Coordinates of N, CA and C in Angstrom, one line a residue:
X5 N -195.0 -94.4 75.2 CA -193.6 -94.0 75.1 C -193.5 -92.9 74.1
X6 N -192.9 -91.8 74.6 CA -192.7 -90.6 73.7 C -191.2 -90.6 73.2
X7 N -191.0 -90.6 71.9 CA -189.7 -90.6 71.4 C -189.2 -89.1 71.3
X8 N -187.9 -89.0 71.4 CA -187.3 -87.7 71.5 C -187.4 -87.0 70.1
X9 N -188.1 -85.9 70.0 CA -188.3 -85.3 68.7 C -187.0 -84.6 68.2
X10 N -185.9 -84.5 69.0 CA -184.7 -83.9 68.5 C -183.7 -84.9 67.9
X11 N -183.9 -86.2 68.1 CA -183.0 -87.2 67.5 C -183.4 -87.5 66.1
X12 N -182.4 -87.4 65.2 CA -182.7 -87.8 63.8 C -183.0 -89.3 63.6
X13 N -182.3 -90.1 64.4 CA -182.5 -91.6 64.4 C -182.7 -92.1 65.8
X14 N -183.8 -92.8 66.0 CA -184.1 -93.4 67.3 C -184.0 -94.9 67.1
X15 N -183.2 -95.6 67.9 CA -182.9 -97.0 67.7 C -183.6 -97.9 68.8
X16 N -184.3 -99.0 68.3 CA -184.8 -100.0 69.2 C -183.9 -101.2 68.9
X17 N -183.2 -101.7 69.9 CA -182.2 -102.8 69.7 C -182.5 -103.9 70.7
X18 N -182.2 -105.2 70.3 CA -182.4 -106.3 71.1 C -181.2 -107.2 70.9
X19 N -180.5 -107.6 72.0 CA -179.4 -108.5 71.9 C -179.7 -109.9 72.4
X20 N -181.0 -110.1 72.8 CA -181.4 -111.4 73.3 C -182.8 -111.3 73.8
X21 N -183.6 -112.4 73.7 CA -184.9 -112.4 74.3 C -185.9 -111.7 73.4
X22 N -187.0 -111.1 74.1 CA -188.1 -110.5 73.4 C -188.4 -109.1 73.9
X23 N -188.5 -108.2 73.1 CA -188.9 -106.8 73.5 C -190.3 -106.5 72.8
X24 N -191.3 -106.4 73.7 CA -192.7 -106.2 73.2 C -193.2 -104.9 73.7
X25 N -193.5 -104.0 72.8 CA -194.1 -102.7 73.1 C -195.6 -102.7 72.9
X26 N -196.3 -102.8 73.9 CA -197.8 -102.9 73.8 C -198.5 -101.6 73.9
X27 N -197.9 -100.6 74.5 CA -198.4 -99.3 74.5 C -198.2 -98.5 73.3
X28 N -198.7 -97.3 73.2 CA -198.5 -96.5 72.0 C -197.2 -95.8 71.9
X29 N -196.6 -95.7 70.8 CA -195.4 -94.9 70.5 C -195.8 -93.6 69.9
X30 N -195.2 -92.5 70.3 CA -195.5 -91.2 69.7 C -194.3 -90.3 69.7
X31 N -194.3 -89.3 68.9 CA -193.2 -88.3 68.9 C -192.3 -88.4 67.7
X32 N -192.4 -89.4 66.9 CA -191.6 -89.6 65.7 C -192.1 -88.7 64.6
X33 N -191.4 -87.7 64.2 CA -191.9 -86.8 63.1 C -191.6 -87.3 61.7
X34 N -192.1 -86.6 60.7 CA -191.9 -87.0 59.4 C -190.4 -87.0 58.9
X35 N -189.6 -86.3 59.6 CA -188.1 -86.2 59.3 C -187.3 -87.2 60.1
X36 N -187.9 -88.0 60.9 CA -187.1 -88.9 61.8 C -187.2 -90.3 61.4
X37 N -186.3 -91.1 61.9 CA -186.2 -92.6 61.6 C -186.2 -93.4 62.8
X38 N -187.0 -94.4 62.9 CA -187.0 -95.4 64.0 C -186.3 -96.6 63.4
X39 N -185.1 -97.0 64.0 CA -184.3 -98.0 63.5 C -184.5 -99.3 64.4
X40 N -184.8 -100.4 63.7 CA -185.0 -101.7 64.4 C -183.8 -102.6 64.1
X41 N -183.1 -103.1 65.1 CA -181.9 -104.0 64.9 C -181.7 -105.0 66.0
X42 N -181.0 -106.0 65.7 CA -180.6 -107.0 66.6 C -179.2 -107.5 66.3
X43 N -178.4 -107.8 67.3 CA -177.0 -108.3 67.0 C -177.0 -109.8 66.9
X44 N -178.1 -110.4 66.9 CA -178.2 -111.9 66.7 C -179.1 -112.1 65.5
X45 N -178.7 -112.6 64.4 CA -179.5 -112.8 63.2 C -179.9 -114.3 63.1
X46 N -181.2 -114.6 63.4 CA -181.7 -116.0 63.4 C -183.2 -115.9 63.4
X47 N -183.8 -116.9 62.7 CA -185.2 -117.0 62.6 C -185.8 -117.2 64.0
X48 N -185.1 -117.8 64.9 CA -185.5 -118.1 66.3 C -184.8 -117.1 67.2
X49 N -184.2 -116.1 66.7 CA -183.4 -115.2 67.6 C -184.3 -114.1 68.2
X50 N -183.7 -113.1 68.7 CA -184.4 -112.0 69.4 C -185.5 -111.4 68.5
X51 N -186.5 -110.9 69.2 CA -187.6 -110.3 68.5 C -188.0 -108.9 69.1
X52 N -188.4 -108.0 68.3 CA -189.0 -106.7 68.7 C -190.4 -106.7 68.1
X53 N -191.3 -106.5 69.0 CA -192.8 -106.5 68.7 C -193.3 -105.1 68.9
X54 N -193.9 -104.5 67.8 CA -194.7 -103.3 67.9 C -196.1 -103.6 67.9
X55 N -196.8 -103.7 69.1 CA -198.1 -104.2 69.2 C -199.2 -103.2 69.5
X56 N -198.8 -102.0 69.7 CA -199.8 -100.9 70.0 C -200.2 -100.2 68.8
X57 N -201.2 -99.2 69.0 CA -201.6 -98.3 68.0 C -200.7 -97.1 68.1
X58 N -199.8 -96.9 67.2 CA -198.7 -95.9 67.3 C -199.0 -94.7 66.5
X59 N -198.7 -93.5 67.1 CA -198.8 -92.2 66.4 C -197.4 -91.8 66.0
X60 N -196.9 -92.4 65.0 CA -195.6 -92.1 64.5 C -195.6 -91.8 63.0
X61 N -194.7 -91.0 62.5 CA -194.6 -90.6 61.1 C -193.2 -91.0 60.7
X62 N -192.7 -90.4 59.6 CA -191.3 -90.6 59.2 C -191.1 -92.0 58.7
X63 N -190.0 -92.7 59.1 CA -189.6 -93.9 58.5 C -189.2 -94.9 59.6
X64 N -189.7 -96.1 59.5 CA -189.3 -97.3 60.3 C -188.3 -98.1 59.5
X65 N -187.1 -98.2 60.0 CA -186.1 -99.0 59.2 C -185.8 -100.3 59.9
X66 N -186.0 -101.4 59.2 CA -185.7 -102.8 59.7 C -184.3 -103.2 59.2
X67 N -183.4 -103.3 60.1 CA -182.0 -103.6 59.7 C -181.6 -105.1 60.0
X68 N -182.1 -105.6 61.1 CA -181.7 -107.0 61.4 C -182.7 -107.5 62.5
X69 N -182.7 -108.8 62.7 CA -183.6 -109.4 63.7 C -185.0 -109.6 63.2
X70 N -185.9 -109.9 64.1 CA -187.3 -110.3 63.8 C -188.2 -109.2 64.3
X71 N -189.0 -108.6 63.4 CA -189.9 -107.5 63.8 C -191.3 -108.0 63.6
X72 N -192.1 -108.0 64.7 CA -193.5 -108.3 64.7 C -194.3 -107.0 64.7
X73 N -195.3 -106.9 63.9 CA -196.2 -105.7 63.8 C -197.6 -106.1 63.8
X74 N -198.4 -105.2 64.4 CA -199.9 -105.3 64.3 C -200.4 -104.3 63.3
X75 N -201.7 -104.2 63.1 CA -202.3 -103.4 62.0 C -201.9 -101.9 62.1
X76 N -201.9 -101.3 63.2 CA -201.6 -99.9 63.3 C -200.2 -99.6 63.9
X77 N -199.3 -100.6 63.9 CA -198.0 -100.4 64.6 C -197.1 -99.4 63.9
X78 N -197.3 -99.2 62.6 CA -196.4 -98.3 61.9 C -196.9 -96.8 61.8
X79 N -198.1 -96.6 62.3 CA -198.7 -95.3 62.2 C -198.8 -94.9 60.8
X80 N -198.4 -93.7 60.5 CA -198.3 -93.2 59.1 C -196.9 -93.3 58.5
X81 N -196.0 -94.0 59.2 CA -194.6 -94.1 58.7 C -194.6 -95.1 57.6
X82 N -193.5 -95.0 56.8 CA -193.2 -96.0 55.8 C -192.2 -97.0 56.4
X83 N -192.2 -98.2 55.8 CA -191.2 -99.2 56.3 C -190.1 -99.3 55.2
X84 N -188.9 -99.2 55.7 CA -187.7 -99.3 54.8 C -186.9 -100.5 55.3
X85 N -186.7 -101.5 54.4 CA -186.1 -102.7 54.7 C -184.6 -102.8 54.3
X86 N -183.7 -103.0 55.3 CA -182.3 -103.2 55.0 C -181.8 -104.6 55.4
X87 N -182.7 -105.4 56.0 CA -182.4 -106.7 56.4 C -183.4 -107.2 57.4
X88 N -183.2 -108.3 58.1 CA -184.1 -108.8 59.1 C -185.3 -109.5 58.5
X89 N -186.3 -109.8 59.3 CA -187.4 -110.6 59.0 C -188.7 -109.9 59.5
X90 N -189.7 -109.8 58.7 CA -191.0 -109.2 59.1 C -192.0 -110.3 59.5
X91 N -192.7 -110.2 60.6 CA -193.7 -111.1 61.0 C -195.0 -110.3 61.3
X92 N -196.1 -111.0 61.0 CA -197.4 -110.4 61.3 C -197.9 -110.8 62.6
X93 N -198.1 -109.9 63.5 CA -198.7 -110.2 64.8 C -200.2 -110.1 64.7
X94 N -200.7 -109.3 63.7 CA -202.1 -109.4 63.3 C -202.1 -109.2 61.8
X95 N -203.2 -109.0 61.1 CA -203.3 -109.2 59.7 C -202.6 -108.3 58.8
X96 N -202.6 -107.0 59.0 CA -202.4 -106.0 57.9 C -201.2 -105.1 58.1
X97 N -200.4 -104.8 57.0 CA -199.5 -103.7 57.0 C -199.9 -102.9 55.8
X98 N -200.3 -101.7 56.0 CA -200.8 -100.8 54.9 C -199.8 -99.8 54.5
X99 N -198.7 -99.7 55.2 CA -197.7 -98.7 54.9 C -197.0 -99.0 53.6
X100 N -196.5 -98.0 52.9 CA -195.6 -98.2 51.8 C -194.3 -98.8 52.3
X101 N -193.7 -99.7 51.5 CA -192.5 -100.4 51.8 C -191.4 -100.2 50.8
X102 N -190.2 -99.8 51.2 CA -189.1 -99.5 50.4 C -188.0 -100.6 50.6
X103 N -187.5 -101.2 49.6 CA -186.5 -102.3 49.7 C -185.1 -101.8 49.4
X104 N -184.2 -101.9 50.4 CA -182.8 -101.8 50.2 C -182.2 -103.2 50.2
X105 N -182.9 -104.2 50.7 CA -182.6 -105.6 50.6 C -183.9 -106.4 50.5
X106 N -183.8 -107.7 50.3 CA -185.0 -108.5 50.1 C -185.9 -108.4 51.4
X107 N -187.2 -108.3 51.1 CA -188.2 -108.3 52.2 C -188.5 -109.8 52.5
X108 N -188.1 -110.3 53.7 CA -188.3 -111.6 54.1 C -189.5 -111.6 55.1
X109 N -190.5 -112.4 54.8 CA -191.7 -112.5 55.6 C -191.9 -113.9 56.1
X110 N -192.0 -114.0 57.5 CA -192.2 -115.3 58.1 C -193.3 -115.2 59.1
X111 N -193.6 -116.4 59.7 CA -194.6 -116.3 60.7 C -195.7 -117.4 60.6
X112 N -196.6 -117.5 61.6 CA -197.7 -118.4 61.7 C -199.0 -117.8 61.4
X113 N -199.1 -116.5 61.2 CA -200.4 -115.8 60.9 C -200.4 -115.3 59.5
X114 N -201.7 -115.3 59.0 CA -201.9 -114.7 57.7 C -201.4 -113.2 57.6
X115 N -201.0 -112.7 56.5 CA -200.6 -111.4 56.3 C -201.2 -110.7 55.2
X116 N -201.2 -109.3 55.2 CA -201.8 -108.5 54.2 C -201.0 -107.3 53.9
X117 N -200.6 -107.0 52.7 CA -199.9 -105.8 52.3 C -200.8 -104.9 51.5
X118 N -201.1 -103.7 52.1 CA -202.0 -102.8 51.4 C -201.4 -101.6 50.8
X119 N -200.0 -101.5 50.9 CA -199.3 -100.4 50.3 C -198.4 -100.8 49.2
X120 N -197.8 -99.9 48.5 CA -196.8 -100.2 47.5 C -195.6 -100.8 48.0
X121 N -195.0 -101.7 47.3 CA -193.7 -102.3 47.7 C -192.7 -102.0 46.5
X122 N -191.7 -101.2 46.8 CA -190.8 -100.8 45.7 C -189.4 -101.0 46.0
X123 N -188.6 -101.2 45.0 CA -187.1 -101.4 45.1 C -186.4 -100.0 45.1
X124 N -185.7 -99.7 46.2 CA -184.8 -98.6 46.2 C -183.4 -99.1 45.6
X125 N -183.0 -100.2 46.1 CA -181.8 -100.8 45.6 C -182.2 -101.8 44.5
X126 N -181.5 -101.9 43.4 CA -181.9 -102.8 42.3 C -181.9 -104.3 42.7
X127 N -182.8 -105.0 42.1 CA -182.9 -106.5 42.2 C -183.2 -106.9 43.6
X128 N -183.9 -106.1 44.4 CA -184.4 -106.5 45.7 C -185.9 -107.0 45.5
X129 N -186.2 -108.1 46.2 CA -187.5 -108.7 46.0 C -188.2 -109.1 47.3
X130 N -189.1 -110.1 47.1 CA -189.9 -110.6 48.2 C -189.7 -112.1 48.4
X131 N -189.4 -112.5 49.7 CA -189.2 -113.9 50.0 C -190.2 -114.3 51.1
X132 N -191.1 -115.2 50.8 CA -192.2 -115.6 51.7 C -191.7 -116.9 52.3
X133 N -191.5 -116.8 53.6 CA -191.1 -118.0 54.4 C -192.1 -118.3 55.5
X134 N -193.4 -118.1 55.2 CA -194.4 -118.3 56.2 C -194.8 -119.8 56.4
X135 N -195.5 -120.0 57.5 CA -195.9 -121.4 57.8 C -196.9 -122.0 56.8
X136 N -197.0 -123.3 56.8 CA -197.7 -124.1 55.8 C -199.1 -123.6 55.5
X137 N -199.9 -123.3 56.5 CA -201.3 -123.1 56.4 C -201.6 -121.6 56.2
X138 N -200.6 -120.7 56.0 CA -200.9 -119.3 56.0 C -200.9 -118.7 54.6
X139 N -201.5 -117.5 54.5 CA -201.6 -116.8 53.2 C -201.1 -115.4 53.4
X140 N -200.3 -114.9 52.4 CA -199.9 -113.5 52.4 C -200.6 -112.9 51.2
X141 N -201.4 -111.9 51.5 CA -202.2 -111.2 50.4 C -201.6 -109.9 50.0
X142 N -201.4 -109.7 48.8 CA -200.9 -108.4 48.2 C -202.1 -107.8 47.5
X143 N -202.5 -106.6 48.1 CA -203.7 -105.9 47.6 C -203.4 -104.5 46.9
X144 N -202.1 -104.2 46.7 CA -201.8 -103.0 46.0 C -200.6 -103.3 45.1
X145 N -200.1 -102.3 44.4 CA -199.0 -102.5 43.4 C -197.7 -102.8 44.1
X146 N -197.0 -103.8 43.7 CA -195.7 -104.1 44.1 C -194.8 -104.0 42.9
X147 N -193.9 -103.0 42.9 CA -193.1 -102.7 41.7 C -191.6 -103.0 41.9
X148 N -191.3 -103.8 42.9 CA -189.9 -104.2 43.1 C -189.4 -105.0 41.9
X149 N -188.1 -105.1 41.7 CA -187.5 -105.7 40.5 C -186.8 -107.0 40.7
X150 N -186.6 -107.4 42.0 CA -186.0 -108.7 42.3 C -186.9 -109.8 42.2
X151 N -186.5 -111.0 42.6 CA -187.3 -112.2 42.5 C -188.4 -112.2 43.5
X152 N -189.4 -113.0 43.3 CA -190.4 -113.3 44.2 C -190.3 -114.8 44.5
X153 N -190.0 -115.1 45.8 CA -189.7 -116.5 46.2 C -190.7 -116.9 47.2
X154 N -191.4 -118.1 47.0 CA -192.3 -118.7 48.0 C -191.6 -120.0 48.4
X155 N -191.2 -120.1 49.7 CA -190.5 -121.2 50.2 C -191.0 -121.7 51.5
X156 N -190.5 -122.8 52.0 CA -191.0 -123.3 53.3 C -190.6 -122.4 54.4
X157 N -191.4 -122.4 55.5 CA -191.2 -121.5 56.6 C -190.1 -122.1 57.5
X158 N -189.6 -121.2 58.4 CA -188.5 -121.7 59.3 C -188.7 -121.2 60.7
X159 N -189.9 -121.5 61.2 CA -190.3 -121.0 62.5 C -189.7 -121.9 63.6
X160 N -189.7 -123.2 63.4 CA -189.2 -124.2 64.4 C -187.8 -124.6 64.1
X161 N -187.3 -125.7 64.7 CA -185.9 -126.1 64.5 C -185.8 -126.7 63.1
X162 N -186.9 -127.1 62.4 CA -186.8 -127.6 61.0 C -187.8 -126.8 60.2
X163 N -187.5 -126.7 58.9 CA -188.5 -125.9 58.0 C -189.8 -126.6 58.0
X164 N -190.9 -125.9 57.6 CA -192.2 -126.4 57.4 C -192.2 -127.4 56.3
X165 N -193.1 -128.4 56.3 CA -193.2 -129.4 55.3 C -193.5 -128.7 53.9
X166 N -194.4 -127.7 54.0 CA -194.8 -127.0 52.7 C -194.8 -125.5 52.9
X167 N -194.7 -124.9 51.8 CA -194.7 -123.4 51.8 C -196.1 -122.8 51.9
X168 N -196.2 -121.5 52.1 CA -197.5 -120.8 52.2 C -198.0 -120.5 50.8
X169 N -199.1 -119.7 50.9 CA -199.7 -119.1 49.7 C -199.5 -117.6 49.6
X170 N -199.1 -117.2 48.4 CA -199.0 -115.7 48.1 C -200.2 -115.4 47.2
X171 N -201.1 -114.6 47.6 CA -202.3 -114.3 46.8 C -202.4 -112.9 46.4
X172 N -202.6 -112.7 45.1 CA -202.8 -111.3 44.5 C -204.3 -111.1 44.4
X173 N -204.8 -110.0 45.1 CA -206.2 -109.8 45.1 C -206.5 -108.3 45.2
X174 N -207.7 -107.9 45.1 CA -208.1 -106.4 45.1 C -207.3 -105.7 44.0
X175 N -206.5 -104.7 44.4 CA -205.6 -104.0 43.4 C -204.2 -104.6 43.4
X176 N -204.0 -105.7 43.8 CA -202.7 -106.3 44.0 C -202.1 -106.7 42.6
X177 N -200.8 -106.3 42.4 CA -200.1 -106.7 41.2 C -198.6 -106.8 41.5
X178 N -197.9 -107.7 40.9 CA -196.4 -107.8 40.9 C -195.9 -107.8 39.5
X179 N -195.7 -106.7 38.9 CA -195.5 -106.6 37.5 C -194.0 -106.6 37.1
X180 N -193.2 -106.2 37.9 CA -191.8 -105.9 37.5 C -190.8 -107.0 38.1
X181 N -191.3 -107.9 38.9 CA -190.4 -108.9 39.5 C -189.6 -109.7 38.4
X182 N -188.4 -110.0 38.7 CA -187.5 -110.7 37.8 C -188.1 -112.1 37.5
X183 N -188.7 -112.8 38.5 CA -189.2 -114.1 38.3 C -190.0 -114.5 39.5
X184 N -190.9 -115.5 39.4 CA -191.6 -116.1 40.5 C -190.9 -117.5 40.6
X185 N -190.5 -117.8 41.9 CA -189.9 -119.1 42.2 C -190.7 -119.7 43.3
X186 N -191.6 -120.7 42.9 CA -192.5 -121.3 43.9 C -192.1 -122.7 44.2
X187 N -191.7 -122.8 45.5 CA -191.1 -124.1 46.0 C -191.9 -124.8 47.0
X188 N -191.6 -126.0 47.3 CA -191.9 -126.8 48.5 C -193.5 -126.8 48.7
X189 N -194.2 -127.0 47.7 CA -195.7 -127.1 47.8 C -196.4 -125.7 48.0
X190 N -195.6 -124.6 47.9 CA -196.2 -123.3 48.0 C -197.1 -123.0 46.8
X191 N -197.9 -121.9 46.9 CA -198.9 -121.6 45.8 C -198.8 -120.1 45.5
X192 N -198.8 -119.8 44.3 CA -199.1 -118.4 43.8 C -200.5 -118.4 43.3
X193 N -201.4 -117.7 44.0 CA -202.8 -117.6 43.7 C -203.1 -116.2 43.1
X194 N -203.7 -116.2 41.9 CA -204.0 -115.0 41.2 C -205.5 -114.9 41.0
X195 N -206.1 -113.9 41.6 CA -207.5 -113.7 41.5 C -207.8 -112.8 40.3
X196 N -208.6 -113.2 39.4 CA -209.0 -112.4 38.3 C -210.2 -111.5 38.7
X197 N -210.4 -110.4 38.0 CA -211.5 -109.5 38.3 C -212.1 -109.0 37.0
X198 N -213.4 -108.6 37.1 CA -214.1 -108.2 35.9 C -213.9 -106.7 35.6
X199 N -213.6 -105.9 36.6 CA -213.4 -104.5 36.4 C -212.1 -104.1 37.2
X200 N -211.6 -102.9 36.8 CA -210.5 -102.4 37.6 C -209.2 -102.9 37.0
X201 N -208.3 -103.4 37.8 CA -207.0 -103.8 37.4 C -207.1 -104.9 36.3
X202 N -206.2 -104.8 35.3 CA -206.3 -105.7 34.2 C -205.1 -106.7 34.2
X203 N -204.0 -106.4 34.9 CA -202.8 -107.2 34.8 C -202.3 -107.3 36.3
X204 N -202.0 -108.5 36.7 CA -201.5 -108.8 38.0 C -200.0 -109.2 38.0
X205 N -199.6 -109.9 36.9 CA -198.2 -110.2 36.7 C -197.8 -109.8 35.3
X206 N -196.5 -109.7 35.1 CA -196.0 -109.3 33.8 C -196.2 -110.4 32.8
X207 N -196.5 -110.0 31.5 CA -196.8 -110.9 30.5 C -195.6 -111.9 30.2
X208 N -194.4 -111.4 30.4 CA -193.2 -112.3 30.1 C -192.5 -112.7 31.3
X209 N -193.0 -112.5 32.5 CA -192.3 -112.9 33.7 C -192.3 -114.4 33.9
X210 N -191.1 -115.0 34.1 CA -191.0 -116.4 34.3 C -191.6 -116.8 35.6
X211 N -192.4 -117.9 35.6 CA -193.0 -118.5 36.7 C -192.4 -119.9 36.9
X212 N -191.5 -120.1 37.8 CA -190.9 -121.4 38.0 C -191.5 -122.2 39.1
X213 N -192.1 -123.4 38.7 CA -192.8 -124.2 39.7 C -191.8 -125.3 40.2
X214 N -191.0 -124.9 41.2 CA -190.0 -125.8 41.7 C -190.6 -126.6 42.9
X215 N -191.6 -127.4 42.6 CA -192.3 -128.1 43.6 C -193.5 -127.4 44.2
X216 N -193.9 -126.2 43.5 CA -195.0 -125.4 43.9 C -196.1 -125.4 42.9
X217 N -197.1 -124.5 43.2 CA -198.3 -124.6 42.4 C -198.7 -123.1 42.0
X218 N -199.4 -123.1 40.8 CA -200.0 -121.8 40.3 C -201.5 -122.0 40.2
X219 N -202.2 -121.1 40.8 CA -203.7 -121.1 40.8 C -204.3 -119.8 40.3
X220 N -205.1 -120.0 39.2 CA -205.8 -118.8 38.6 C -207.2 -118.9 39.0
X221 N -207.7 -117.9 39.7 CA -209.1 -118.0 40.3 C -209.9 -116.8 39.8
X222 N -211.2 -117.1 39.6 CA -212.2 -116.1 39.2 C -213.5 -116.3 39.9
X223 N -214.2 -115.2 40.1 CA -215.6 -115.3 40.6 C -216.5 -115.0 39.4
X224 N -217.4 -115.9 39.1 CA -218.4 -115.7 38.1 C -219.8 -115.8 38.6
X225 N -220.7 -115.1 38.0 CA -222.1 -115.0 38.5 C -222.7 -116.4 38.6
X226 N -223.2 -116.8 39.7 CA -223.9 -118.1 39.9 C -223.0 -119.3 40.0
X227 N -221.7 -119.1 39.8 CA -220.9 -120.3 39.9 C -219.9 -120.2 41.1
X228 N -219.9 -119.1 41.8 CA -218.9 -119.0 42.9 C -217.5 -118.9 42.4
X229 N -216.6 -119.3 43.2 CA -215.2 -119.2 42.9 C -214.7 -120.4 42.1
X230 N -214.1 -120.1 40.9 CA -213.6 -121.1 40.0 C -212.1 -120.9 39.9
X231 N -211.4 -122.0 39.8 CA -210.0 -121.9 39.6 C -209.4 -123.0 38.8
X232 N -208.3 -122.7 38.1 CA -207.5 -123.7 37.4 C -206.2 -123.7 38.1
X233 N -205.7 -125.0 38.4 CA -204.5 -125.1 39.2 C -203.5 -125.9 38.4
X234 N -202.2 -125.5 38.4 CA -201.1 -126.2 37.8 C -200.2 -126.5 38.9
X235 N -199.8 -127.8 39.1 CA -199.0 -128.3 40.1 C -197.9 -129.2 39.6
X236 N -197.1 -129.8 40.5 CA -196.0 -130.6 40.2 C -196.3 -131.7 39.3
X237 N -197.4 -132.4 39.6 CA -197.8 -133.6 38.8 C -198.2 -133.2 37.4
X238 N -198.9 -132.0 37.2 CA -199.3 -131.6 35.9 C -198.1 -131.2 35.1
X239 N -197.1 -130.6 35.7 CA -195.9 -130.2 34.9 C -195.3 -131.4 34.2
X240 N -195.2 -132.6 34.8 CA -194.6 -133.7 34.2 C -195.3 -134.1 32.9
X241 N -196.6 -133.9 32.8 CA -197.3 -134.4 31.7 C -197.8 -133.3 30.8
X242 N -197.5 -132.0 31.2 CA -197.9 -130.9 30.4 C -199.4 -130.6 30.5
X243 N -200.0 -131.0 31.6 CA -201.5 -130.9 31.7 C -201.8 -129.8 32.6
X244 N -203.0 -129.2 32.5 CA -203.6 -128.3 33.4 C -204.8 -128.8 34.0
X245 N -204.9 -128.9 35.3 CA -206.1 -129.4 35.9 C -207.0 -128.3 36.3
X246 N -208.3 -128.3 35.9 CA -209.2 -127.3 36.3 C -210.2 -127.8 37.3
X247 N -210.6 -127.0 38.2 CA -211.6 -127.4 39.2 C -212.5 -126.2 39.5
X248 N -213.8 -126.5 39.7 CA -214.7 -125.4 40.1 C -215.2 -125.7 41.5
X249 N -215.1 -124.6 42.3 CA -215.7 -124.7 43.7 C -216.8 -123.7 43.8
X250 N -217.9 -124.2 44.3 CA -219.1 -123.3 44.5 C -219.1 -122.9 46.0
X251 N -218.7 -121.6 46.2 CA -218.6 -121.1 47.5 C -219.8 -120.3 47.8
X252 N -220.4 -120.6 49.0 CA -221.6 -119.8 49.4 C -221.2 -118.4 49.9

């Protein structure tokens, strides 16, 4: 599909059902915007899926509805969030993300953010509503200023029993968030490293375990992956439970 290079804004809209673009999109220049919207706002509502390897630049704006993306779906464009829900159709989104509203991430598949996530509008943050067994990995700096919420998913008619895991790894950090709010059995997992990045979360950032868990993990020579976990039972007694796992 070749987009009109003379249009400032090109709109993909769904009023019901599913729109899946499996072929490549091209023709969106650095000065143009691809707008994604739906007139029905629901976790089970209409979806637009960008499933091909797209040669697009400029900006992809998510305004409403459910957007599914694959690894190369955004081309070299940045993602600007005004609403809606982002789903991973495959693992990674490496584009920079600008927030005019909260970034809501849902779905049944693991996800990976490799680009910066920043607030354009104040107090915009990240809401993870992925399925129980999934993990969202943040591997670059996230400088947004709103809250970071990990809550139960809403894929089916009822929420998932437990929330997903948000993992900070590689160069991943969330330093400016107003707070972490970890609910419904979800986990904030922080991988420590011996070189490179020295801080993954702000020193004074509140971490609220509202039925959730905090896991601090490190790789040490000869011992594999080690982690200390704080969960709901530990909070009641002020204890920290440590565990070592030897991973081959």
